[in-house]
Amino acid sequence: MQPHDKLFTPGPVEVSPKTWVAFSRPMISHRGDDFKNLYRAIHPGLQKLFNTKQPVFLSTSSAWGVMEASIRNLVNRGVLNCMCGAFSDKWFDVAKRCGKNAEPLQIDWGKHIDHKAVDRHLATGKFDTVTLVHNETSTGVMNPLGEICRVLAKHPDVALILDTVSSFSGVKIEMDALGIDVMLTGAQKALALPPGFSLFSVSEKGFARAEKIANRGFYFDFLEFKKQQTEWMTPSTPSIAHIHAVQSKLDEIFTEGLEARFDRHVRTNALVHDWVRHSGFDFFAEEGYRSKTLTCVKNNRRIDVLKLARDLRSKHRLVIDPGYGKIQGKTFRLSNMGDETEETISHLLACLDDVL
Ligand SMILES: *Cc1c(COP(=O)(O)O)cnc(C)c1O
């Protein structure tokens, strides 16, 4: 592959030469047997990653397409948006723009969503849907999914929409066992594919809800996806290049082994955490709720973060993120998601030391 600046940003992340080869395979028709065979071939692997018996869908959109679609397909009475960072905060705004009754459960950035607060809000009976971002990529917080799902289980009429964009395939998430009604992920984060594509799955409860909801539109209608999937097709022409890349990525994931992949993320994440402590920085995310796929470093040393990122890029051709939105400069983010290894993460940390 041609020389380039390597991304350690938490999305998009670096795409491997192997993935690019798959991405540029010759084109096939999306209404022919080649496509049906491709979708059929990748489906069991996708179900394994989602830990679901439900159909897994291929959406030619970035994750936001499916995040908005989930609101349009599921929300009837009202949606509770659990908010603790840029992506989860934005979901509230999106729900309102879709004309839905939406209420925020706002937590300070850097803190996690407390299941007891979710329980209190659901007890009002105002909500039939909850949105939750598993891994808040902007703050480096990983929310306690198991605890929150146990609360949801007490409210069988409430559906849970879960964003796993930056945790999917990096940590184990059991869609069916946890009772998740829509689980979605994007291409360019934990899966290390080029951006512009998403995967999602919907529970029986989610489909039943969608059937009762008017104005679901066409492009993102879950029932349309469901109907087409029984024939191994998608409602409209998908990004076939992405699906080839998904196939290649699944091969890689199951060759490495899921547990080995999760362990690799734990080890590379621990390397970053050690570096943060040794170099006198702190964590932006509270202890006990820190992501395994990225680290949001608190700039307690008050360094010039933009200069750090600039120097790292010009001297070592490595790209890091200088903090998301309102916490730019007060934080910076280091990603260990996707294909990174102890070797590549150690190299990043050594280069950071060099420019610091
Ligand atoms: C990046 C990200 C998104 C949005 O993804 P797009 O590809 O920009 O649509 C949503 N949620 C989380 C947690 C993310 O990290």
PDB file of N, CA and C in Angstrom, residues 47-52 134-135 142-147 149 162-164 166-178 180 183 190 253-254 257-266 291-293:
ATOM      1  N   GLN A  47     -24.395 -13.202  12.540  1.00  0.00           N
ATOM      2  CA  GLN A  47     -25.244 -13.601  13.683  1.00  0.00           C
ATOM      3  C   GLN A  47     -24.387 -13.974  14.898  1.00  0.00           C
ATOM      4  N   LYS A  48     -23.258 -14.609  14.626  1.00  0.00           N
ATOM      5  CA  LYS A  48     -22.360 -14.985  15.719  1.00  0.00           C
ATOM      6  C   LYS A  48     -21.796 -13.732  16.415  1.00  0.00           C
ATOM      7  N   LEU A  49     -21.445 -12.734  15.603  1.00  0.00           N
ATOM      8  CA  LEU A  49     -20.904 -11.499  16.188  1.00  0.00           C
ATOM      9  C   LEU A  49     -21.964 -10.742  16.995  1.00  0.00           C
ATOM     10  N   PHE A  50     -23.197 -10.774  16.505  1.00  0.00           N
ATOM     11  CA  PHE A  50     -24.280 -10.104  17.228  1.00  0.00           C
ATOM     12  C   PHE A  50     -24.795 -10.972  18.386  1.00  0.00           C
ATOM     13  N   ASN A  51     -24.424 -12.249  18.379  1.00  0.00           N
ATOM     14  CA  ASN A  51     -25.003 -13.204  19.327  1.00  0.00           C
ATOM     15  C   ASN A  51     -26.523 -13.179  19.230  1.00  0.00           C
ATOM     16  N   THR A  52     -26.994 -13.400  18.007  1.00  0.00           N
ATOM     17  CA  THR A  52     -28.440 -13.370  17.772  1.00  0.00           C
ATOM     18  C   THR A  52     -28.865 -14.455  16.797  1.00  0.00           C
ATOM     19  N   HIS A 134     -23.521   2.197  23.751  1.00  0.00           N
ATOM     20  CA  HIS A 134     -22.740   1.292  24.607  1.00  0.00           C
ATOM     21  C   HIS A 134     -21.400   1.912  24.967  1.00  0.00           C
ATOM     22  N   ASN A 135     -20.673   2.317  23.919  1.00  0.00           N
ATOM     23  CA  ASN A 135     -19.319   2.839  24.114  1.00  0.00           C
ATOM     24  C   ASN A 135     -19.310   4.280  23.594  1.00  0.00           C
ATOM     25  N   MET A 142     -17.515   3.355  28.683  1.00  0.00           N
ATOM     26  CA  MET A 142     -18.296   2.182  28.287  1.00  0.00           C
ATOM     27  C   MET A 142     -19.386   1.986  29.325  1.00  0.00           C
ATOM     28  N   ASN A 143     -20.632   2.102  28.882  1.00  0.00           N
ATOM     29  CA  ASN A 143     -21.754   2.016  29.817  1.00  0.00           C
ATOM     30  C   ASN A 143     -22.003   0.581  30.280  1.00  0.00           C
ATOM     31  N   PRO A 144     -22.524   0.443  31.524  1.00  0.00           N
ATOM     32  CA  PRO A 144     -22.757  -0.898  32.088  1.00  0.00           C
ATOM     33  C   PRO A 144     -23.997  -1.554  31.472  1.00  0.00           C
ATOM     34  N   LEU A 145     -23.774  -2.208  30.351  1.00  0.00           N
ATOM     35  CA  LEU A 145     -24.873  -2.730  29.541  1.00  0.00           C
ATOM     36  C   LEU A 145     -25.705  -3.767  30.287  1.00  0.00           C
ATOM     37  N   GLY A 146     -25.039  -4.680  30.973  1.00  0.00           N
ATOM     38  CA  GLY A 146     -25.761  -5.747  31.675  1.00  0.00           C
ATOM     39  C   GLY A 146     -26.738  -5.185  32.700  1.00  0.00           C
ATOM     40  N   GLU A 147     -26.278  -4.250  33.496  1.00  0.00           N
ATOM     41  CA  GLU A 147     -27.132  -3.659  34.544  1.00  0.00           C
ATOM     42  C   GLU A 147     -28.321  -2.928  33.926  1.00  0.00           C
ATOM     43  N   CYS A 149     -29.636  -3.439  30.978  1.00  0.00           N
ATOM     44  CA  CYS A 149     -30.551  -4.405  30.352  1.00  0.00           C
ATOM     45  C   CYS A 149     -31.405  -5.121  31.397  1.00  0.00           C
ATOM     46  N   LEU A 162     -29.672  -0.026  20.820  1.00  0.00           N
ATOM     47  CA  LEU A 162     -28.295   0.048  21.302  1.00  0.00           C
ATOM     48  C   LEU A 162     -27.317   0.332  20.169  1.00  0.00           C
ATOM     49  N   ASP A 163     -26.542   1.379  20.342  1.00  0.00           N
ATOM     50  CA  ASP A 163     -25.447   1.735  19.432  1.00  0.00           C
ATOM     51  C   ASP A 163     -24.178   1.044  19.932  1.00  0.00           C
ATOM     52  N   THR A 164     -23.613   0.185  19.074  1.00  0.00           N
ATOM     53  CA  THR A 164     -22.354  -0.495  19.442  1.00  0.00           C
ATOM     54  C   THR A 164     -21.259  -0.134  18.436  1.00  0.00           C
ATOM     55  N   SER A 166     -18.564   1.648  18.329  1.00  0.00           N
ATOM     56  CA  SER A 166     -17.129   1.570  18.624  1.00  0.00           C
ATOM     57  C   SER A 166     -16.777   0.440  19.595  1.00  0.00           C
ATOM     58  N   SER A 167     -17.726  -0.485  19.829  1.00  0.00           N
ATOM     59  CA  SER A 167     -17.405  -1.625  20.702  1.00  0.00           C
ATOM     60  C   SER A 167     -17.630  -2.965  20.019  1.00  0.00           C
ATOM     61  N   PHE A 168     -18.478  -2.997  19.006  1.00  0.00           N
ATOM     62  CA  PHE A 168     -18.847  -4.228  18.308  1.00  0.00           C
ATOM     63  C   PHE A 168     -17.615  -4.996  17.830  1.00  0.00           C
ATOM     64  N   SER A 169     -17.532  -6.253  18.213  1.00  0.00           N
ATOM     65  CA  SER A 169     -16.433  -7.172  17.841  1.00  0.00           C
ATOM     66  C   SER A 169     -15.150  -6.889  18.613  1.00  0.00           C
ATOM     67  N   GLY A 170     -15.165  -5.830  19.430  1.00  0.00           N
ATOM     68  CA  GLY A 170     -14.007  -5.555  20.305  1.00  0.00           C
ATOM     69  C   GLY A 170     -14.267  -6.087  21.702  1.00  0.00           C
ATOM     70  N   VAL A 171     -15.536  -6.074  22.092  1.00  0.00           N
ATOM     71  CA  VAL A 171     -15.957  -6.702  23.353  1.00  0.00           C
ATOM     72  C   VAL A 171     -17.212  -7.526  23.058  1.00  0.00           C
ATOM     73  N   LYS A 172     -17.464  -8.517  23.905  1.00  0.00           N
ATOM     74  CA  LYS A 172     -18.607  -9.410  23.666  1.00  0.00           C
ATOM     75  C   LYS A 172     -19.919  -8.686  23.990  1.00  0.00           C
ATOM     76  N   ILE A 173     -20.877  -8.741  23.072  1.00  0.00           N
ATOM     77  CA  ILE A 173     -22.207  -8.159  23.312  1.00  0.00           C
ATOM     78  C   ILE A 173     -23.230  -9.195  22.861  1.00  0.00           C
ATOM     79  N   GLU A 174     -24.081  -9.607  23.789  1.00  0.00           N
ATOM     80  CA  GLU A 174     -25.029 -10.674  23.486  1.00  0.00           C
ATOM     81  C   GLU A 174     -26.430 -10.102  23.271  1.00  0.00           C
ATOM     82  N   MET A 175     -26.750  -9.869  22.031  1.00  0.00           N
ATOM     83  CA  MET A 175     -28.018  -9.207  21.697  1.00  0.00           C
ATOM     84  C   MET A 175     -29.234  -9.955  22.247  1.00  0.00           C
ATOM     85  N   ASP A 176     -29.357 -11.234  21.941  1.00  0.00           N
ATOM     86  CA  ASP A 176     -30.574 -11.967  22.344  1.00  0.00           C
ATOM     87  C   ASP A 176     -30.634 -12.131  23.863  1.00  0.00           C
ATOM     88  N   ALA A 177     -29.524 -12.531  24.462  1.00  0.00           N
ATOM     89  CA  ALA A 177     -29.520 -12.786  25.905  1.00  0.00           C
ATOM     90  C   ALA A 177     -29.799 -11.508  26.695  1.00  0.00           C
ATOM     91  N   LEU A 178     -29.370 -10.378  26.185  1.00  0.00           N
ATOM     92  CA  LEU A 178     -29.576  -9.108  26.894  1.00  0.00           C
ATOM     93  C   LEU A 178     -30.933  -8.479  26.572  1.00  0.00           C
ATOM     94  N   ILE A 180     -31.844  -7.001  23.641  1.00  0.00           N
ATOM     95  CA  ILE A 180     -31.686  -5.762  22.856  1.00  0.00           C
ATOM     96  C   ILE A 180     -32.615  -5.827  21.637  1.00  0.00           C
ATOM     97  N   MET A 183     -29.841  -3.542  17.562  1.00  0.00           N
ATOM     98  CA  MET A 183     -28.404  -3.405  17.827  1.00  0.00           C
ATOM     99  C   MET A 183     -27.765  -3.012  16.505  1.00  0.00           C
ATOM    100  N   ALA A 190     -14.858  -0.077  15.181  1.00  0.00           N
ATOM    101  CA  ALA A 190     -14.304  -1.331  15.694  1.00  0.00           C
ATOM    102  C   ALA A 190     -14.072  -2.379  14.601  1.00  0.00           C
ATOM    103  N   ILE A 253     -11.629 -12.336  11.518  1.00  0.00           N
ATOM    104  CA  ILE A 253     -12.095 -12.382  12.909  1.00  0.00           C
ATOM    105  C   ILE A 253     -12.183 -13.829  13.391  1.00  0.00           C
ATOM    106  N   PHE A 254     -12.746 -14.706  12.558  1.00  0.00           N
ATOM    107  CA  PHE A 254     -12.928 -16.074  13.032  1.00  0.00           C
ATOM    108  C   PHE A 254     -11.645 -16.896  12.903  1.00  0.00           C
ATOM    109  N   GLY A 257     -10.092 -15.825  16.081  1.00  0.00           N
ATOM    110  CA  GLY A 257     -10.918 -16.335  17.178  1.00  0.00           C
ATOM    111  C   GLY A 257     -11.492 -15.162  17.949  1.00  0.00           C
ATOM    112  N   LEU A 258     -12.784 -15.265  18.267  1.00  0.00           N
ATOM    113  CA  LEU A 258     -13.443 -14.129  18.933  1.00  0.00           C
ATOM    114  C   LEU A 258     -12.807 -13.813  20.275  1.00  0.00           C
ATOM    115  N   GLU A 259     -12.592 -14.851  21.071  1.00  0.00           N
ATOM    116  CA  GLU A 259     -12.022 -14.611  22.402  1.00  0.00           C
ATOM    117  C   GLU A 259     -10.641 -13.979  22.288  1.00  0.00           C
ATOM    118  N   ALA A 260      -9.851 -14.469  21.324  1.00  0.00           N
ATOM    119  CA  ALA A 260      -8.507 -13.922  21.121  1.00  0.00           C
ATOM    120  C   ALA A 260      -8.605 -12.453  20.694  1.00  0.00           C
ATOM    121  N   ARG A 261      -9.607 -12.140  19.901  1.00  0.00           N
ATOM    122  CA  ARG A 261      -9.808 -10.754  19.461  1.00  0.00           C
ATOM    123  C   ARG A 261     -10.177  -9.863  20.653  1.00  0.00           C
ATOM    124  N   PHE A 262     -11.075 -10.336  21.492  1.00  0.00           N
ATOM    125  CA  PHE A 262     -11.443  -9.553  22.686  1.00  0.00           C
ATOM    126  C   PHE A 262     -10.210  -9.354  23.579  1.00  0.00           C
ATOM    127  N   ASP A 263      -9.448 -10.454  23.759  1.00  0.00           N
ATOM    128  CA  ASP A 263      -8.243 -10.382  24.612  1.00  0.00           C
ATOM    129  C   ASP A 263      -7.229  -9.388  24.052  1.00  0.00           C
ATOM    130  N   ARG A 264      -7.089  -9.396  22.732  1.00  0.00           N
ATOM    131  CA  ARG A 264      -6.142  -8.468  22.101  1.00  0.00           C
ATOM    132  C   ARG A 264      -6.541  -7.022  22.419  1.00  0.00           C
ATOM    133  N   HIS A 265      -7.824  -6.733  22.370  1.00  0.00           N
ATOM    134  CA  HIS A 265      -8.277  -5.374  22.712  1.00  0.00           C
ATOM    135  C   HIS A 265      -7.988  -5.051  24.183  1.00  0.00           C
ATOM    136  N   VAL A 266      -8.171  -6.031  25.043  1.00  0.00           N
ATOM    137  CA  VAL A 266      -7.885  -5.813  26.477  1.00  0.00           C
ATOM    138  C   VAL A 266      -6.398  -5.486  26.663  1.00  0.00           C
ATOM    139  N   SER A 291     -13.599   2.546  28.414  1.00  0.00           N
ATOM    140  CA  SER A 291     -13.691   1.754  27.193  1.00  0.00           C
ATOM    141  C   SER A 291     -12.492   0.836  27.025  1.00  0.00           C
ATOM    142  N   LYS A 292     -12.706  -0.286  26.349  1.00  0.00           N
ATOM    143  CA  LYS A 292     -11.625  -1.216  26.011  1.00  0.00           C
ATOM    144  C   LYS A 292     -11.099  -0.974  24.598  1.00  0.00           C
ATOM    145  N   THR A 293     -11.729  -0.087  23.849  1.00  0.00           N
ATOM    146  CA  THR A 293     -11.354   0.071  22.437  1.00  0.00           C
ATOM    147  C   THR A 293     -10.732   1.435  22.128  1.00  0.00           C
TER     148      THR A 293
END
